[in-house]
Tab-separated table of C-alpha atoms in Angstrom:
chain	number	residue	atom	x	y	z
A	88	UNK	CA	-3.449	13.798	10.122
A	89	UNK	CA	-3.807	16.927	12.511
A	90	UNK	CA	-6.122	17.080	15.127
A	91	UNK	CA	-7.125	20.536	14.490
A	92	UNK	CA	-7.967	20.024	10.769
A	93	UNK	CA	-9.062	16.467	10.299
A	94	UNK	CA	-9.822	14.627	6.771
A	95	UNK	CA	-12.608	16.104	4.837
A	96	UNK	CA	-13.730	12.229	4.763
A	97	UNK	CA	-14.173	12.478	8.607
A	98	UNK	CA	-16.121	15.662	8.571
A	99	UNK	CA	-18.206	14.572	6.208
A	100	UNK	CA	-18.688	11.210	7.672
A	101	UNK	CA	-19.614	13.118	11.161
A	102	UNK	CA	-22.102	15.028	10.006
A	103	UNK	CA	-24.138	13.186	7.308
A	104	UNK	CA	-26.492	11.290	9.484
A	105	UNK	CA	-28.080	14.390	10.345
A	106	UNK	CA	-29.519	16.908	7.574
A	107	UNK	CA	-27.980	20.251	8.636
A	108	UNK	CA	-26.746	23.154	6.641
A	109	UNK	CA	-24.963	23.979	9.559
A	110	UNK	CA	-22.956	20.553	9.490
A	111	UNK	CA	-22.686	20.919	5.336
A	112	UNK	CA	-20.888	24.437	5.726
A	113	UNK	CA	-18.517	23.026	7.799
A	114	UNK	CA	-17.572	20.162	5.565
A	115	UNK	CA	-17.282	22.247	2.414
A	116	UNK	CA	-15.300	24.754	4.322
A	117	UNK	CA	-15.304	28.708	3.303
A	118	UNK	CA	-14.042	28.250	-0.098
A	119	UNK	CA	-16.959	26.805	-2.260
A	120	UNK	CA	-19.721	23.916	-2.804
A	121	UNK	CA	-18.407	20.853	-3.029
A	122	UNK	CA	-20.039	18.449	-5.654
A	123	UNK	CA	-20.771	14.725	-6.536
A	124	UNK	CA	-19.798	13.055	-9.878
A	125	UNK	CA	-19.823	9.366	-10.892
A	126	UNK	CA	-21.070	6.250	-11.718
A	127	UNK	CA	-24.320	6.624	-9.176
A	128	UNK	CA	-26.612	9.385	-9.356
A	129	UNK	CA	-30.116	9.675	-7.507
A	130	UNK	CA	-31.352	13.314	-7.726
A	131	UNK	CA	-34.852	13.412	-9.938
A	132	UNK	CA	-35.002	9.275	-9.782
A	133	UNK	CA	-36.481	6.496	-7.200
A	134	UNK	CA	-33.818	4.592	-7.796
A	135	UNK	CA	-30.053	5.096	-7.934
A	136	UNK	CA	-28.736	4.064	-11.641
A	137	UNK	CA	-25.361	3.688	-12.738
A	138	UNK	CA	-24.300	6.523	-15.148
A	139	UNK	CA	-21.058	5.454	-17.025
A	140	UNK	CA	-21.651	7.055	-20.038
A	141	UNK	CA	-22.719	10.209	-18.006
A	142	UNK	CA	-20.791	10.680	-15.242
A	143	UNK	CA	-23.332	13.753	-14.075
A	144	UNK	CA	-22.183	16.142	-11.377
A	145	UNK	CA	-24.969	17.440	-8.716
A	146	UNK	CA	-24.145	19.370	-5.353
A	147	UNK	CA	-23.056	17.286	-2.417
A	148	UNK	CA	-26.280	18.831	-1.019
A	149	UNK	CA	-27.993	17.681	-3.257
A	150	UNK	CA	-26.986	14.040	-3.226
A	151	UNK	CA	-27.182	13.760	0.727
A	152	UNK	CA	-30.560	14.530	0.319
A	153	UNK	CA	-31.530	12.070	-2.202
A	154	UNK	CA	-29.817	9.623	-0.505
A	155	UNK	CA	-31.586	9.342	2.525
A	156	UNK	CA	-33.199	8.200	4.695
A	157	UNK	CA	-29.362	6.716	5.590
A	158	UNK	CA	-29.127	3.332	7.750
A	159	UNK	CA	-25.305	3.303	8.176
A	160	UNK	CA	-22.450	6.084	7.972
A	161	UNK	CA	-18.777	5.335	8.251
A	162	UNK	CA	-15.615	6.940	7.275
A	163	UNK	CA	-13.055	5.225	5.535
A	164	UNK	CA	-9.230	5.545	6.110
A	165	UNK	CA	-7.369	2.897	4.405
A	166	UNK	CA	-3.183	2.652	5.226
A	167	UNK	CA	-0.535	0.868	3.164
A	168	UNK	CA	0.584	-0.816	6.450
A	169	UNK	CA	-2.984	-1.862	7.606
A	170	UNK	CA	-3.427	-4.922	4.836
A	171	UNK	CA	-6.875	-5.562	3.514
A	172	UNK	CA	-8.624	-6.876	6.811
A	173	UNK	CA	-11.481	-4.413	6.920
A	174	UNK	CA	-11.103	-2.302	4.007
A	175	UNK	CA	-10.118	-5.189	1.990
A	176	UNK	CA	-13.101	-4.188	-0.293
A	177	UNK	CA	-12.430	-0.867	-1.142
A	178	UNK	CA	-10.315	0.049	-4.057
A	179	UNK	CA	-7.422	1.869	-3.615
A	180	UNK	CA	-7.963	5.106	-2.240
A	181	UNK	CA	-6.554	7.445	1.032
A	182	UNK	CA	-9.646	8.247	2.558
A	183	UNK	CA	-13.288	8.219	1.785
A	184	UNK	CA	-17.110	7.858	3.257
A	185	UNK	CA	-19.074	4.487	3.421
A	186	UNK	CA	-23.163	5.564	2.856
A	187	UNK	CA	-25.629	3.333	3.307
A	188	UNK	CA	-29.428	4.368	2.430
A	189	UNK	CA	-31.932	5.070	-0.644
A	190	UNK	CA	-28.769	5.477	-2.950
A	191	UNK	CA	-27.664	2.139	-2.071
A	192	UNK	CA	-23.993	1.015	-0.607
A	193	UNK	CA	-22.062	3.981	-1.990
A	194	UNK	CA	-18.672	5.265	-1.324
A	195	UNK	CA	-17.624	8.522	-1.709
A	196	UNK	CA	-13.867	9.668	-2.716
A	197	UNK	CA	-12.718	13.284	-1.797
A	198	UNK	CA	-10.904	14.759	-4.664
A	199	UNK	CA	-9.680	18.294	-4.504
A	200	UNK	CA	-10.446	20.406	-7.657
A	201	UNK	CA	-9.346	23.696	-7.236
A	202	UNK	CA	-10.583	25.711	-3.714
A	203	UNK	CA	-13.541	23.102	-3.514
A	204	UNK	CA	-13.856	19.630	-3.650
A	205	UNK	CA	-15.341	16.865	-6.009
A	206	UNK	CA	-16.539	13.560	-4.586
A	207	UNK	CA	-16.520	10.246	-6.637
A	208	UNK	CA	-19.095	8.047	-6.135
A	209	UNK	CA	-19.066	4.129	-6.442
A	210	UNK	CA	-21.195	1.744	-5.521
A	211	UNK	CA	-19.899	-1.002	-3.669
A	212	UNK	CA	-21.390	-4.624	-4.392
A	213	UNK	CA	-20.693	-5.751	-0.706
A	214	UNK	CA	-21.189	-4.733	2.890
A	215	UNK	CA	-18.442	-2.618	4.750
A	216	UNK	CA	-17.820	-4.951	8.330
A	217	UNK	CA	-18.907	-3.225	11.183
A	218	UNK	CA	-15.407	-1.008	12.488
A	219	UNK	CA	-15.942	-2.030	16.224
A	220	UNK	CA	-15.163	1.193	18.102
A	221	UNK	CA	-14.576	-0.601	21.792
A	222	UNK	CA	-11.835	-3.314	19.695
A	223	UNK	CA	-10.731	-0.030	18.653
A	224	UNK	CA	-10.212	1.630	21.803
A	225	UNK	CA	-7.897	-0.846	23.166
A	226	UNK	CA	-5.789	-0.688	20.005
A	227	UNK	CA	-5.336	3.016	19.751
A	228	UNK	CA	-4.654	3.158	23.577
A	229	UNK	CA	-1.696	0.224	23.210
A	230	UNK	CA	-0.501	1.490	19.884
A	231	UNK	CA	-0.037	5.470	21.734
A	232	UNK	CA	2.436	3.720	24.523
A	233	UNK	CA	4.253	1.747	21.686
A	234	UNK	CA	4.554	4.776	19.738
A	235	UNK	CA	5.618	7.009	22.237
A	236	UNK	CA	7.837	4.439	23.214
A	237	UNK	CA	9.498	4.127	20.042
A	238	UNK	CA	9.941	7.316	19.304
A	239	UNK	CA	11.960	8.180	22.489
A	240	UNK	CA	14.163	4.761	21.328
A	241	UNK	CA	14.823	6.486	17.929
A	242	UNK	CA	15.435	9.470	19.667
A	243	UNK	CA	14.422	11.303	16.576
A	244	UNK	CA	14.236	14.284	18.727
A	245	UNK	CA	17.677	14.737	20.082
A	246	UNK	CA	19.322	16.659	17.405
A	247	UNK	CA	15.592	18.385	16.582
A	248	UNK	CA	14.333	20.593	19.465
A	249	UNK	CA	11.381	21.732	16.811
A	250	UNK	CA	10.289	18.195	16.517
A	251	UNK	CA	9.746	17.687	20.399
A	252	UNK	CA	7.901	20.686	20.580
A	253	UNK	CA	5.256	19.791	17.674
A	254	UNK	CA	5.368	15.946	18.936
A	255	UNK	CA	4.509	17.842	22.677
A	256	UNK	CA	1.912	19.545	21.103
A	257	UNK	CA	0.272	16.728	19.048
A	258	UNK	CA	0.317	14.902	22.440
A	259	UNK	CA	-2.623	16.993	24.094
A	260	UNK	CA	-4.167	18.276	20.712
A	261	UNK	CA	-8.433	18.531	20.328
A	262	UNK	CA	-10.102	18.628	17.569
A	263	UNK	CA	-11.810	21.511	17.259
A	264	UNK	CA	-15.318	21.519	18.685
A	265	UNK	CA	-16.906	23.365	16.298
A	266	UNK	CA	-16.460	20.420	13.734
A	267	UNK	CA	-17.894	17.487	16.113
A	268	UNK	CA	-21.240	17.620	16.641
A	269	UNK	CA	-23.097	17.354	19.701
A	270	UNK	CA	-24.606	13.807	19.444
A	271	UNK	CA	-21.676	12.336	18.868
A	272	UNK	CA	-21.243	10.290	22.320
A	273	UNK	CA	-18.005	11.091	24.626
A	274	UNK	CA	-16.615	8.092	23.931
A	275	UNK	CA	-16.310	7.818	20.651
A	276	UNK	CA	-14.996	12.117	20.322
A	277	UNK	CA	-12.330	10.978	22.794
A	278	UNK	CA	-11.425	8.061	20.715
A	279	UNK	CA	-11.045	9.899	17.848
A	280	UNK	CA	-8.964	12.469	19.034
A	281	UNK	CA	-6.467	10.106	20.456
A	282	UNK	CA	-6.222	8.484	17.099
A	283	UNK	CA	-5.663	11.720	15.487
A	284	UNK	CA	-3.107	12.549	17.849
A	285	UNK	CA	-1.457	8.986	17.597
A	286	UNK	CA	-1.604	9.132	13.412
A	287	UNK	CA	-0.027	12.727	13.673
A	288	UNK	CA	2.720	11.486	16.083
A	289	UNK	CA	3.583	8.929	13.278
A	290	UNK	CA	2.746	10.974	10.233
A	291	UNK	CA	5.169	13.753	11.554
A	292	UNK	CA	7.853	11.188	12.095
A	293	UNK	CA	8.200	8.973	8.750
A	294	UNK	CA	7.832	12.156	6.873
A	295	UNK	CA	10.925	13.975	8.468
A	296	UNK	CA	13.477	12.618	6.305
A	297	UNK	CA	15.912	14.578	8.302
A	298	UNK	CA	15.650	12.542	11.179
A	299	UNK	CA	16.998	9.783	9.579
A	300	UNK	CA	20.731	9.467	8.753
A	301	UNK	CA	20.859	6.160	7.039
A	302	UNK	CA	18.741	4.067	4.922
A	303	UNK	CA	18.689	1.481	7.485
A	304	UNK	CA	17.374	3.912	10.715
A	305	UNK	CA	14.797	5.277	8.021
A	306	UNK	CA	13.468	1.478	7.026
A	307	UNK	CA	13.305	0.928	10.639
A	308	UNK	CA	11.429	3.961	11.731
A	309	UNK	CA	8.735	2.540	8.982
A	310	UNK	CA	9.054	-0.541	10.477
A	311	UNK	CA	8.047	0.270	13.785
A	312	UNK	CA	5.455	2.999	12.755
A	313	UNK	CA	3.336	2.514	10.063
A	314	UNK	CA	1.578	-0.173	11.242
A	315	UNK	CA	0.454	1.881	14.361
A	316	UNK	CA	-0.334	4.561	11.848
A	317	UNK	CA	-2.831	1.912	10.206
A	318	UNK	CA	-4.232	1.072	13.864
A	319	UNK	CA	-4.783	5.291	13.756
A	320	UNK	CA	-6.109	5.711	10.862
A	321	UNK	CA	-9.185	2.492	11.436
A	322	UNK	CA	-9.465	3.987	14.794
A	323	UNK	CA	-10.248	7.359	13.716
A	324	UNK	CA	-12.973	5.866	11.328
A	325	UNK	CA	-14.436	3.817	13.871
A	326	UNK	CA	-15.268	7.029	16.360
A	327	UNK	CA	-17.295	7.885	13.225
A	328	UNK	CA	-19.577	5.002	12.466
A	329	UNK	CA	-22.782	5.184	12.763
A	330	UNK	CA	-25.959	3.514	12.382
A	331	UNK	CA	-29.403	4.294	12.442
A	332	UNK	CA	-31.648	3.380	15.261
């Protein structure tokens, strides 16, 4: 994940609470509406039905709106590494957004189709446990030191002046501040930064296979990383949780 363009998931999760067209152009981006298709639809109804046997498709727009008032909004990040714990309910999916409101307990699935983006929607038959921001805090905060730790023991750099410079960079990244908005507390912006920064640290390590010269130094690279990447990635959704007051 890089700081300075996180997850659509993330961006969408930030800015849902609050109805803003402002907030919507900056999760569909400049290239086109995105859209909602799957099993629950709520535009023109009361109630949110399941539609199997019509899948329907209606603006993201348009769904936020007939979804609310919302009670609880989380992004979802789920990692390989990170076992089911928290998102053991979720199917299997890379990244998503937890909505909880007139629609019901719906999660959304980014998809990309084409220059825009199509988001699935499932309802989910039980309650998403709360992602505990301060517990995360502490985690991403170890899990940075035993990162940056571990990568100075692989010395994955030594041989790869380019990768010290982008692992440099990564180090004092921001997101930018156009996509946060302002109520979202200091804390919890600074949180997930530093698990952006710490999941792009990892990411940019496991994927350079050129790093590794073995089979063995590459298994233990995952070995020591992923599972901080999976700290990362449920830190990053916790900075985005919110409920309503």
């Amino acid at each position: 994940m890089d700081p300075l363009n996180p997850p659509v998931s993330i961006v969408l999760a930030l800015w849902a609470p609050s109805p803003s067209s402002h907030g919507l152009s900056l999760v569909e981006g400049p290239d086109g509406a995105h859209d909602v298709i799957g099993s629950v639809v709520t535009v023109g109804s009361d109630t949110p039905t399941a539609a199997d046997d019509d899948p329907g498709r209606v603006s993201l727009e348009q769904w936020l709106a007939s979804a609310r008032p919302l009670s609880r909004v989380s992004a979802v990040l789920p990692s390989p590494a990170g076992g089911t714990g928290t998102w053991g309910l979720l199917p299997d999916i890379d990244e998503g957004v937890v909505l909880e409101g007139a629609a019901g307990r719906v999660l959304l699935v980014p998809e990309d189709s084409g220059t825009s983006v199509s988001w699935h929607a499932e309802l989910l038959s039980s309650p998403l446990p709360p992602l505990d921001a301060a517990h995360a805090r502490r985690q991403v905060h170890a899990a940075t030191e035993e990162a940056i730790e571990a990568l100075i023991e692989l010395d994955l750099a030594r041989e790869r002046p380019e990768m010290a410079d982008a692992l440099n960079d990564l180090l004092t990244a921001v997101v930018d501040p156009r996509l946060v908005p302002t109520w979202l507390e200091r804390r919890d912006r600074e949180l997930l930064e530093r698990s952006l920064r710490l999941a792009g640290m990892c990411e940019l390590a496991l994927d350079d296979d050129g790093a590794a010269t073995t089979a063995l130094q590459a298994q233990r690279r995952a070995d020591v990383l992923r599972p901080l990447l999976a700290v990362a990635r449920h830190g990053a959704a916790a900075a985005t949780e919110w409920w309503a007051r």
